[in-house]
PDB file of C-alpha atoms (C1' of nucleotides) in Angstrom:
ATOM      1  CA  UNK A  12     142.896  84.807 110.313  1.00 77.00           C
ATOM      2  CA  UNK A  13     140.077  84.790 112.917  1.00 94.00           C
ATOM      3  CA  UNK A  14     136.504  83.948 111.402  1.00 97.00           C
ATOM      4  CA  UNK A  15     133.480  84.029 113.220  1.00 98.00           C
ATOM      5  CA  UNK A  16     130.562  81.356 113.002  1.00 98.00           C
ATOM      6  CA  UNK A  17     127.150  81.793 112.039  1.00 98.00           C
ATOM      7  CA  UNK A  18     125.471  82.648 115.356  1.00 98.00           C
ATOM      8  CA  UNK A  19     128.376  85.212 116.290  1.00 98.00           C
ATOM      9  CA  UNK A  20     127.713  86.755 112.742  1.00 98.00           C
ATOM     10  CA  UNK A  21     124.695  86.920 113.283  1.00 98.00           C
ATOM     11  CA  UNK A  22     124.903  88.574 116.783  1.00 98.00           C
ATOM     12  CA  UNK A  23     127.484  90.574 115.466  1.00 98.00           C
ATOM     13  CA  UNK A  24     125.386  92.420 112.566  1.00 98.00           C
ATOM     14  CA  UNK A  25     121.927  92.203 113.774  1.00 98.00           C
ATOM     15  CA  UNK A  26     120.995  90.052 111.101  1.00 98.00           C
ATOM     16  CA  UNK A  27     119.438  86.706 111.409  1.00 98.00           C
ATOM     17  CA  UNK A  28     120.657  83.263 110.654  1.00 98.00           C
ATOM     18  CA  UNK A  29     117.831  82.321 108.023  1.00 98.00           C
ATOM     19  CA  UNK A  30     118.606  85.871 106.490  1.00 98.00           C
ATOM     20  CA  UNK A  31     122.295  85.566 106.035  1.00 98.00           C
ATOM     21  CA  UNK A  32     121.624  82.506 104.179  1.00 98.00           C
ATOM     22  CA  UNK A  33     118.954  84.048 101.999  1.00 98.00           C
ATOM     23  CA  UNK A  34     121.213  87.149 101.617  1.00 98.00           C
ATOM     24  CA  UNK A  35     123.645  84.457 100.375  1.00 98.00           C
ATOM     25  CA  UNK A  36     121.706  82.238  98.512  1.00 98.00           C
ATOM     26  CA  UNK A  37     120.946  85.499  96.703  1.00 97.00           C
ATOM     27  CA  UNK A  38     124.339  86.680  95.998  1.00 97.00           C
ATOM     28  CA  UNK A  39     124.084  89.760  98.251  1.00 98.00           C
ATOM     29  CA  UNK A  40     127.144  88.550 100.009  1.00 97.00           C
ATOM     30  CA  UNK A  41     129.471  85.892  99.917  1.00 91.00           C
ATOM     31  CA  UNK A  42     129.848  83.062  98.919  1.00 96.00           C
ATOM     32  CA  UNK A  43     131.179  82.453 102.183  1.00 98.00           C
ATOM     33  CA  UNK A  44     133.982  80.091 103.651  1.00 98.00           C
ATOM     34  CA  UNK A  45     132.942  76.623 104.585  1.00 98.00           C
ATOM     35  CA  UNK A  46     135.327  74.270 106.819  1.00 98.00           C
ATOM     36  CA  UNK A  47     135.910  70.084 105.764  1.00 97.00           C
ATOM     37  CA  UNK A  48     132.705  69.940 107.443  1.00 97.00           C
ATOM     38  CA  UNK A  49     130.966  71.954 105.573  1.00 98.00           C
ATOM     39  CA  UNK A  50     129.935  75.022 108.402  1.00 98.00           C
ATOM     40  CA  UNK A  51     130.244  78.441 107.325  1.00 98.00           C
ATOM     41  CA  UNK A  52     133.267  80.842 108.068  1.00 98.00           C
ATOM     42  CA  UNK A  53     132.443  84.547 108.147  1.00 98.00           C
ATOM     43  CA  UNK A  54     135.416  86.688 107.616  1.00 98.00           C
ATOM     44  CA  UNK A  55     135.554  90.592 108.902  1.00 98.00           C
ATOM     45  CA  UNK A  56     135.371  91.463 105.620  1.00 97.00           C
ATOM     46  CA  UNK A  57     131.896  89.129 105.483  1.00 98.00           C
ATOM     47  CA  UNK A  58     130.739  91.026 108.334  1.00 98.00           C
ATOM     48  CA  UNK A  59     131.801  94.830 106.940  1.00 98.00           C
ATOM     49  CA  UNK A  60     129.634  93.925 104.038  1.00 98.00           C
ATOM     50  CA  UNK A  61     126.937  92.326 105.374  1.00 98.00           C
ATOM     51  CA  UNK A  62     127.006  95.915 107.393  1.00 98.00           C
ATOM     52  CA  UNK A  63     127.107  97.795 103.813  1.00 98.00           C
ATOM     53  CA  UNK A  64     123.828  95.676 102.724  1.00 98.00           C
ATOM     54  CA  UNK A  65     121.563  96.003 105.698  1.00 98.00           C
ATOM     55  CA  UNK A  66     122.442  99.876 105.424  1.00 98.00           C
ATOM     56  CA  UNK A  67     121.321  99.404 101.902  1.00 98.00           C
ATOM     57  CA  UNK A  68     118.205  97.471 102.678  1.00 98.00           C
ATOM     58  CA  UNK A  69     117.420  99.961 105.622  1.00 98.00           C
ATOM     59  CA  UNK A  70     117.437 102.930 102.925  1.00 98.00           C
ATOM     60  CA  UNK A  71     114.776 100.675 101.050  1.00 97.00           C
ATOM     61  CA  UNK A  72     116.674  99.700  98.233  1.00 97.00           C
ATOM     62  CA  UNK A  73     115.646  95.714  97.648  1.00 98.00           C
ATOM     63  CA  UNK A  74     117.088  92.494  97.198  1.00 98.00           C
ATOM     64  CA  UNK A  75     117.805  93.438  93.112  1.00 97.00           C
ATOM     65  CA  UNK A  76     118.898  96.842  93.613  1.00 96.00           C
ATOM     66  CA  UNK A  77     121.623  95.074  96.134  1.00 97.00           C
ATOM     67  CA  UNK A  78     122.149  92.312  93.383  1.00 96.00           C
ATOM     68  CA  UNK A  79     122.929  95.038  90.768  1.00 94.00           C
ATOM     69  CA  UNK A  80     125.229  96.459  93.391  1.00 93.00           C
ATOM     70  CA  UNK A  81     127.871  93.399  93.598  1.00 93.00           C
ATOM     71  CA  UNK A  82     127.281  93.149  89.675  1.00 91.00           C
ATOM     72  CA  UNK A  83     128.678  96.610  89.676  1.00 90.00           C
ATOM     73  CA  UNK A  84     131.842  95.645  91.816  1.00 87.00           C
ATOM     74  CA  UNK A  85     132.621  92.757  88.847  1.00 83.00           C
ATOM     75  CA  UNK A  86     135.279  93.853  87.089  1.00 78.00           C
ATOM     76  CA  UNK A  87     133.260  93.710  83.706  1.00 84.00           C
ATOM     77  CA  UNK A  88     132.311  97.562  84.218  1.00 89.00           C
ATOM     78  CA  UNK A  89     133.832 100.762  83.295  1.00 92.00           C
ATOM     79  CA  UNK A  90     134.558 103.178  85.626  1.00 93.00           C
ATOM     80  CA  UNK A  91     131.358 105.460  84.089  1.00 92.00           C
ATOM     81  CA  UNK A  92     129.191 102.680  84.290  1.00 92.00           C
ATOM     82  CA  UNK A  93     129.939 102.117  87.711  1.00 94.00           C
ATOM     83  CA  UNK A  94     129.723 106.279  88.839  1.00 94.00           C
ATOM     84  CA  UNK A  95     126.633 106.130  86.832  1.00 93.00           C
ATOM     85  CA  UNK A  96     125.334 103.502  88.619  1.00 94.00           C
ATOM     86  CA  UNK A  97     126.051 104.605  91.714  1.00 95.00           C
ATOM     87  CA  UNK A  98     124.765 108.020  90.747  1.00 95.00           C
ATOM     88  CA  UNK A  99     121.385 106.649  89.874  1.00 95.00           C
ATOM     89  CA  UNK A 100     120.989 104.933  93.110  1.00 96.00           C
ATOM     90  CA  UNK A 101     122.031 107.869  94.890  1.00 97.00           C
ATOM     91  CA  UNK A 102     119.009 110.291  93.191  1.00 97.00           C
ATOM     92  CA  UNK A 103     116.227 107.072  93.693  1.00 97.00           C
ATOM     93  CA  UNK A 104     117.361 107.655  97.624  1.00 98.00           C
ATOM     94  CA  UNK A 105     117.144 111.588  97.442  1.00 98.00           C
ATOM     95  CA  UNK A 106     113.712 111.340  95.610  1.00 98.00           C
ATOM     96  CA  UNK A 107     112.810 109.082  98.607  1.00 98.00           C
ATOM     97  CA  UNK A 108     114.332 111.777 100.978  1.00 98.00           C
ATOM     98  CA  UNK A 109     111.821 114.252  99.446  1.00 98.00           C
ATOM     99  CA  UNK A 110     108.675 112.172  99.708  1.00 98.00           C
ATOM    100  CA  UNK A 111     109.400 111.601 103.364  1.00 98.00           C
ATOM    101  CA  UNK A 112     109.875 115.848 103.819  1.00 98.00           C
ATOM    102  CA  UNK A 113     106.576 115.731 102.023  1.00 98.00           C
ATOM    103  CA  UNK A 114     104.831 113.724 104.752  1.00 98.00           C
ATOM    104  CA  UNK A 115     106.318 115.309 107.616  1.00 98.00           C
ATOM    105  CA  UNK A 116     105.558 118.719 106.220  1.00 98.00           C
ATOM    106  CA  UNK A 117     101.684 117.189 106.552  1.00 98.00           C
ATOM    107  CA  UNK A 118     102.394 115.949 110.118  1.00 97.00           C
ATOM    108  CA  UNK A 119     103.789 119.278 111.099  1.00 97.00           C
ATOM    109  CA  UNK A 120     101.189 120.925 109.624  1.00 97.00           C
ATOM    110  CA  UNK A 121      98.481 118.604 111.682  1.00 95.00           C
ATOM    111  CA  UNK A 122     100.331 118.889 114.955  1.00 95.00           C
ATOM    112  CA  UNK A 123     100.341 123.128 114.428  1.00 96.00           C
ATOM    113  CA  UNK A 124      96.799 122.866 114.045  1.00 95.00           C
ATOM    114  CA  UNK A 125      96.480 121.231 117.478  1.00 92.00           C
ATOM    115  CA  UNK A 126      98.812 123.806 118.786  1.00 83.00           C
ATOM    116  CA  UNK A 127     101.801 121.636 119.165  1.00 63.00           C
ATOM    117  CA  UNK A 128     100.376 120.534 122.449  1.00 59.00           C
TER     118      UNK A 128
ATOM    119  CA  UNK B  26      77.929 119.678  93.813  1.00 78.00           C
ATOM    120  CA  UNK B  27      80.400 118.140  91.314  1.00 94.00           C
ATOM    121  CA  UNK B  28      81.391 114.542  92.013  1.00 97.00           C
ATOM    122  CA  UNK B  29      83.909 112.432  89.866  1.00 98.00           C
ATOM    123  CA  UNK B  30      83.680 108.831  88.240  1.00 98.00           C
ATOM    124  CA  UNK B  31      85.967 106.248  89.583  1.00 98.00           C
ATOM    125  CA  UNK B  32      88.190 106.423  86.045  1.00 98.00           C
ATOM    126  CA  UNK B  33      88.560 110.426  86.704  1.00 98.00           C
ATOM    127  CA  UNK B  34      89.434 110.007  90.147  1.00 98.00           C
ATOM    128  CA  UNK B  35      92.176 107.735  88.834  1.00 98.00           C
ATOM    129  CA  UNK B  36      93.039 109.460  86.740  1.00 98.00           C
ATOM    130  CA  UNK B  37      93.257 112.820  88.897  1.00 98.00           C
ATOM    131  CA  UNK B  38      94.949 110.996  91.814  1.00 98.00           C
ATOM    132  CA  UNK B  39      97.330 108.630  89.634  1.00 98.00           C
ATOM    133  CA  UNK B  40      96.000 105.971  92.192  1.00 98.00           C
ATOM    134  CA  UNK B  41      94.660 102.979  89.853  1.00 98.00           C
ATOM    135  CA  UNK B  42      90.961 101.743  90.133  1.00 98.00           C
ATOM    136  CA  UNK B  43      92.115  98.698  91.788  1.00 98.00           C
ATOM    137  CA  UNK B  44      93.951 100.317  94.744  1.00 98.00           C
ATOM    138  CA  UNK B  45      90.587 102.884  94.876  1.00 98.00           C
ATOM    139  CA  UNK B  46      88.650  99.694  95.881  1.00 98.00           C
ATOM    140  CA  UNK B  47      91.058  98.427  98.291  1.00 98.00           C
ATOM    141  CA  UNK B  48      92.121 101.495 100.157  1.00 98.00           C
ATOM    142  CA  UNK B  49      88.410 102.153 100.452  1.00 98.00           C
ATOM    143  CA  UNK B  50      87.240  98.326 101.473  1.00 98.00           C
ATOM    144  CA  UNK B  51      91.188  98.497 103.851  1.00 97.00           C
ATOM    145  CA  UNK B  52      89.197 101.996 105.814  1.00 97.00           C
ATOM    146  CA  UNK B  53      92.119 104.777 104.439  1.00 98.00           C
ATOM    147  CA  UNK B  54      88.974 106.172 102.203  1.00 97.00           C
ATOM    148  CA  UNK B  55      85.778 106.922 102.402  1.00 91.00           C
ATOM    149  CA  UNK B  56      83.177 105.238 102.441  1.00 96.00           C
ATOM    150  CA  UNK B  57      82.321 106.954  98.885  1.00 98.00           C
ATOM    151  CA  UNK B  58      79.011 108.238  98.209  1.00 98.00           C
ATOM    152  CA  UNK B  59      77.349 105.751  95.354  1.00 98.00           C
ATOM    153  CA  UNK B  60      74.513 106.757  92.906  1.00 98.00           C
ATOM    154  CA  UNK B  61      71.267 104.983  93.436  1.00 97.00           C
ATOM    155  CA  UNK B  62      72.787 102.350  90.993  1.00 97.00           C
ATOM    156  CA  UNK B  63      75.837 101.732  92.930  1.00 98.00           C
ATOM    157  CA  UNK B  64      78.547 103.591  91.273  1.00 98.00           C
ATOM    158  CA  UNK B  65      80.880 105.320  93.195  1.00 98.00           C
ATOM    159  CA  UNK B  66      80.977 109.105  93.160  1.00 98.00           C
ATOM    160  CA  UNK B  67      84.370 110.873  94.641  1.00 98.00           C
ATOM    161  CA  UNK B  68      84.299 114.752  95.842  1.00 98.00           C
ATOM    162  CA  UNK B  69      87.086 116.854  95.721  1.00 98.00           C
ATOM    163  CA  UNK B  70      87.023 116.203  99.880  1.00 98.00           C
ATOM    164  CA  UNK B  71      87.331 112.178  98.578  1.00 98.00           C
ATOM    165  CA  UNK B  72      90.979 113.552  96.092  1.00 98.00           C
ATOM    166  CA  UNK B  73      92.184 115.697  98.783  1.00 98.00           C
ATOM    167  CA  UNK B  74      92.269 112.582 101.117  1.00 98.00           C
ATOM    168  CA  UNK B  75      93.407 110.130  98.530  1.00 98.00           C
ATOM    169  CA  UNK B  76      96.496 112.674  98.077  1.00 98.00           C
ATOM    170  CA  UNK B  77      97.308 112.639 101.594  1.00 98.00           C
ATOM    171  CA  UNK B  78      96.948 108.786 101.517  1.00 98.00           C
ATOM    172  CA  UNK B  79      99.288 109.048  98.591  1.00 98.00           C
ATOM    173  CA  UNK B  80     101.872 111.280 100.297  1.00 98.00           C
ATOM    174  CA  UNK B  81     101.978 108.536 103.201  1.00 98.00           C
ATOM    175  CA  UNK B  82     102.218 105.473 100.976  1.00 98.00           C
ATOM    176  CA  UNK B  83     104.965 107.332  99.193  1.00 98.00           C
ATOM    177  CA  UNK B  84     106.999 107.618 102.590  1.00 98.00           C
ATOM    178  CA  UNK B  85     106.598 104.139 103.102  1.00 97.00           C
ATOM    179  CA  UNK B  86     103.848 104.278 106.084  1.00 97.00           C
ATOM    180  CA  UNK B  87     102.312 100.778 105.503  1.00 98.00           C
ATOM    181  CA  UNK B  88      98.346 100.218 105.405  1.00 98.00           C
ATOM    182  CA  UNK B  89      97.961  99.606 109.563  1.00 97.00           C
ATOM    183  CA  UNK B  90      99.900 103.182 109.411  1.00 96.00           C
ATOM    184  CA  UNK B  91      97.161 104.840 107.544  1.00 97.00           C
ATOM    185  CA  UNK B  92      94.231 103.488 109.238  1.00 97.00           C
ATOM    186  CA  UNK B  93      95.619 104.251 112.428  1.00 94.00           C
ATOM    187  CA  UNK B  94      95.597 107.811 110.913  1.00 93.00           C
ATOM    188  CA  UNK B  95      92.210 107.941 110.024  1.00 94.00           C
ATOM    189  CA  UNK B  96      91.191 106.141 113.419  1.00 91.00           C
ATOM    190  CA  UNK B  97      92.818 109.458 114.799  1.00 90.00           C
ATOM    191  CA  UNK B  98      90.387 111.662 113.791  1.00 87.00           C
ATOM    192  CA  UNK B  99      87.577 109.915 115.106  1.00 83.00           C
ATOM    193  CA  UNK B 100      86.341 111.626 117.943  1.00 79.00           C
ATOM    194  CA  UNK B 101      86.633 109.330 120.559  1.00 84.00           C
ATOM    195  CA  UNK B 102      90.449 110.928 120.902  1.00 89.00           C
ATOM    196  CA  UNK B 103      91.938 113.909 122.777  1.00 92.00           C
ATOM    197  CA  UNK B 104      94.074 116.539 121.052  1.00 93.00           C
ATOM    198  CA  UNK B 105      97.081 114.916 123.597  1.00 92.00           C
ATOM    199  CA  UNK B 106      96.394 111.221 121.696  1.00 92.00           C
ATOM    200  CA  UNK B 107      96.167 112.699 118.076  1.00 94.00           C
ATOM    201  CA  UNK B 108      99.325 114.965 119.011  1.00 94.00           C
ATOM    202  CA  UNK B 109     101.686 112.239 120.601  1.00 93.00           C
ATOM    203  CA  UNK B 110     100.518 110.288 117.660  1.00 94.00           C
ATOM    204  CA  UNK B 111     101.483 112.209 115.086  1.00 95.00           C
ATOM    205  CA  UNK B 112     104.941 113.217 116.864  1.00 95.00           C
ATOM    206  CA  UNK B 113     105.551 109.410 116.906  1.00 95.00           C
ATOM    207  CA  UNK B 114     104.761 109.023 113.341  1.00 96.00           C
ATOM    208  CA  UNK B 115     106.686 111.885 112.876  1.00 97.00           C
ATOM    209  CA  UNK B 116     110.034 110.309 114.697  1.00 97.00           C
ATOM    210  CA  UNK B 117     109.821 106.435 112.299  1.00 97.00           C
ATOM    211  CA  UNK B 118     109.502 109.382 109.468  1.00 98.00           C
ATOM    212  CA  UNK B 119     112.796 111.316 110.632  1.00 98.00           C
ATOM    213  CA  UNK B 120     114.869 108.064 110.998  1.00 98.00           C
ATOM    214  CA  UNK B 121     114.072 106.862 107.502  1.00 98.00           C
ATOM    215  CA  UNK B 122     115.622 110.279 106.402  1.00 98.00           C
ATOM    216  CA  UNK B 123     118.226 109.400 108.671  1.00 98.00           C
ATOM    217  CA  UNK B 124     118.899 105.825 106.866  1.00 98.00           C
ATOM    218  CA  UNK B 125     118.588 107.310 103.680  1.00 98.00           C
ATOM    219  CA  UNK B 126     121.240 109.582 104.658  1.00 98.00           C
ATOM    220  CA  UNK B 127     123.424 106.973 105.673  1.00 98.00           C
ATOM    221  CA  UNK B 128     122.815 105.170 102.632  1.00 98.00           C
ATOM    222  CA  UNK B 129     123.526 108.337 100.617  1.00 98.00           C
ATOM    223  CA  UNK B 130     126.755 108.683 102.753  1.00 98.00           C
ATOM    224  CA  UNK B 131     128.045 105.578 101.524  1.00 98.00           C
ATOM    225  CA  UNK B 132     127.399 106.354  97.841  1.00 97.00           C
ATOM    226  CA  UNK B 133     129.099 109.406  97.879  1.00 97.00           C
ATOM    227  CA  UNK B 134     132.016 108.145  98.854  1.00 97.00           C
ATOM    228  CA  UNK B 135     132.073 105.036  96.329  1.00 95.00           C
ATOM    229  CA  UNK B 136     131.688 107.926  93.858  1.00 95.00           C
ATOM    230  CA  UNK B 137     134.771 110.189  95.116  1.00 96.00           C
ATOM    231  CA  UNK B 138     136.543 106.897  95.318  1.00 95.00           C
ATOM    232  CA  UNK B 139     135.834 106.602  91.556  1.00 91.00           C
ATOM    233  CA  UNK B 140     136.694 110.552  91.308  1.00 83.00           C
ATOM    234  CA  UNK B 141     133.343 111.310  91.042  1.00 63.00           C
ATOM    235  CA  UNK B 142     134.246 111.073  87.219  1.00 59.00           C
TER     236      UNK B 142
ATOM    237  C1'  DC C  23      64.901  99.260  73.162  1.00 89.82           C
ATOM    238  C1'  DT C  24      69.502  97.824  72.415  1.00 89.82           C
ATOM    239  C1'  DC C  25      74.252  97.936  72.727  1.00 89.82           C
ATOM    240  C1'  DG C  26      78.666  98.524  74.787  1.00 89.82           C
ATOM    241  C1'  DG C  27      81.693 100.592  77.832  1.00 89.82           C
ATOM    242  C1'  DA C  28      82.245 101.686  82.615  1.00 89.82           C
ATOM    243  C1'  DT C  29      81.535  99.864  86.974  1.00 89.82           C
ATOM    244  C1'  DC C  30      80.227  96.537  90.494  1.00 89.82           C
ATOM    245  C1'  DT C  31      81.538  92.382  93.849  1.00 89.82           C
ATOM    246  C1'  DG C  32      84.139  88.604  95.814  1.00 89.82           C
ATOM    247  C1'  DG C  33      87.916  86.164  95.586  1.00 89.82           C
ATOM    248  C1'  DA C  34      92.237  84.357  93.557  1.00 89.82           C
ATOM    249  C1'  DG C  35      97.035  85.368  92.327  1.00 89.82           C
ATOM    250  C1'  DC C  36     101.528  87.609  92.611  1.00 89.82           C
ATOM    251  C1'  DG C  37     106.256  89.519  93.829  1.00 89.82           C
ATOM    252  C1'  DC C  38     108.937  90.668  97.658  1.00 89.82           C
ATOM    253  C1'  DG C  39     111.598  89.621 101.688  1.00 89.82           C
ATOM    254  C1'  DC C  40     111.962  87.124 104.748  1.00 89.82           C
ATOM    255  C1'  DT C  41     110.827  83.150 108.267  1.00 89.82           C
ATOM    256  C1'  DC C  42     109.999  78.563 109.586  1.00 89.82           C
ATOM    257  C1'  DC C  43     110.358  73.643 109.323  1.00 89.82           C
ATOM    258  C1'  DA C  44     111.863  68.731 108.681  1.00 89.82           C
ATOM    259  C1'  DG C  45     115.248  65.689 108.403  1.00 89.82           C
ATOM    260  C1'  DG C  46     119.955  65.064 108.362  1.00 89.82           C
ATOM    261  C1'  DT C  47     125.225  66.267 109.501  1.00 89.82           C
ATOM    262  C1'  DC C  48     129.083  67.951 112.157  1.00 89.82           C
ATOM    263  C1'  DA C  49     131.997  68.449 116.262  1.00 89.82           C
ATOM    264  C1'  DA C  50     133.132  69.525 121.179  1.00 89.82           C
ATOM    265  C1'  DG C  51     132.472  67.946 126.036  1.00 89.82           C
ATOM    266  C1'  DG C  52     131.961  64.080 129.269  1.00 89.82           C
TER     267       DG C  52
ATOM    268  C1'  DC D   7     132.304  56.298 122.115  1.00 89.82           C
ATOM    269  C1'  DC D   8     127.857  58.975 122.793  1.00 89.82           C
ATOM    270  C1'  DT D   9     125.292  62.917 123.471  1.00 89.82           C
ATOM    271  C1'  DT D  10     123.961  67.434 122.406  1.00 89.82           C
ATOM    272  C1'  DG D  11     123.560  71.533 120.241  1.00 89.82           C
ATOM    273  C1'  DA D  12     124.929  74.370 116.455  1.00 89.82           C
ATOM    274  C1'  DC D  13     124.576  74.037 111.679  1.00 89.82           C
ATOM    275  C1'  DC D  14     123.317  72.171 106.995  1.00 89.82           C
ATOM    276  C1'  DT D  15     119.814  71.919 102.761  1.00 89.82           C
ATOM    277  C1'  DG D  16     115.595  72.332 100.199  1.00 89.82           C
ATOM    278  C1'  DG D  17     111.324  73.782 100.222  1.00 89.82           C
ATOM    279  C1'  DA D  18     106.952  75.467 102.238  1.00 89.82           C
ATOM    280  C1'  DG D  19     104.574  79.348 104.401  1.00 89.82           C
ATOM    281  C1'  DC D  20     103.549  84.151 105.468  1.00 89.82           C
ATOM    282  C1'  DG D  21     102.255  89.243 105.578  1.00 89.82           C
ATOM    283  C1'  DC D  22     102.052  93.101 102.702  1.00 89.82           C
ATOM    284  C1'  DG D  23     100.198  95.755  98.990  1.00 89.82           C
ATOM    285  C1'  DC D  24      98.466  95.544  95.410  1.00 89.82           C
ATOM    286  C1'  DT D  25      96.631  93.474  90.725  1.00 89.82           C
ATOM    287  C1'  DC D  26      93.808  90.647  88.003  1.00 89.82           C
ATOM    288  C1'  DC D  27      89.734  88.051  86.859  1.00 89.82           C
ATOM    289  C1'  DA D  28      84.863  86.386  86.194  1.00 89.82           C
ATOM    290  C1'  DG D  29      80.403  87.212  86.025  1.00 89.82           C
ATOM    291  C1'  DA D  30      76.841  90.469  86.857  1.00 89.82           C
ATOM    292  C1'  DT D  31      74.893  95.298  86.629  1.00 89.82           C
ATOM    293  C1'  DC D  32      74.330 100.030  85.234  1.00 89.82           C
ATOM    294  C1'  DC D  33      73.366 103.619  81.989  1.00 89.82           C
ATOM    295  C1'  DG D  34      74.193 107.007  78.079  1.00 89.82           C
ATOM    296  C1'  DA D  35      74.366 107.059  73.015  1.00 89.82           C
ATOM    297  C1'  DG D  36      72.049 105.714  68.836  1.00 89.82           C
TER     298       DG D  36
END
DNA sequence: CTCGGATCTGGAGCGCGCTCCAGGTCAAGG
DNA sequence: CCTTGACCTGGAGCGCGCTCCAGATCCGAG
């Protein structure tokens, strides 16, 4: 199986070195690979979740929402606890969804007033 | 005219004493009127503003966002500046709907993978 | 006039999410 | 071999947005 190394990970999701290791050292992702020597070994999979958290952490939701997240995927949790969970997170996101209308309704409002010029 | 204590304003605007000081002392307020003793005195001109501060915050426009805001409506700007302002303000504002969306996207379908159950 | 609660100021402290650094290790090319 | 550059670890540092604190001041009720 092809793995990738640390810098080409890094390349590959946008996401810097220092970061993947905090991500790690975290338990957002991982734990990763090592070789004899110790270097990590980023799978595809790695790299399809790493994707999965920065979308997560680009919504806003932080490092303990994420946390909660792979606690959720642990096979100590009922289905309902899981939808629930995931149901929870989702109406956090759509309250944030409505805060930002909220402000662009203002900015609309302000740029009318100039005349949309 | 009426004017409002610090605690009412708080307690109007849901924004705690604390954060009155430093929004005012950071430029996004004010500067409040103050009775010949010092104390602060808010107008209804002083809540309407702290809402709209509020609104902002709420989207997630940081504090450098805000007082670029109120740096807009000095006068030293033209109608194009405040306009292509507020349009840009408006486009960061759009594409953290757009993330959100994303991130909703992926919930949605961890909870039809579940069955939605 | 006195008391006490609200308010004042300046500055320290905190949680978050990285980011940077020192000092050391690993491994491929020459 | 030896060099060199990517990588390792543990821990310090940083910017943001508050939040808390001490010590002083104000002012309405009694």
């Amino acid at each position: 199986m092809t793995t990738l190394t640390p810098a080409a990970t890094a390349d590959r999701t946008g996401v810097s070195l220092d970061t993947l290791r905090y991500y790690e050292r975290e338990g957002l992702i991982g734990p990763i690979r090592r070789t004899a020597g110790g270097r990590r070994q980023y799978t595809e999979d790695d790299v399809f979740w790493i994707g999965l958290v920065t979308c997560f952490r680009e919504a806003g939701l932080g490092i303990a929402d994420l946390r909660g997240f792979v606690a959720m995927l642990r096979a100590e949790h009922s289905v309902q606890d899981r939808v629930a969970f995931l149901r929870e997170r989702r109406t956090v996101l759509e309250e944030r969804v409505e805060a930002l209308r909220r402000a662009i309704k203002v900015l609309d409002e302000k740029i009318d007033y100039y005349g949309g010029a």
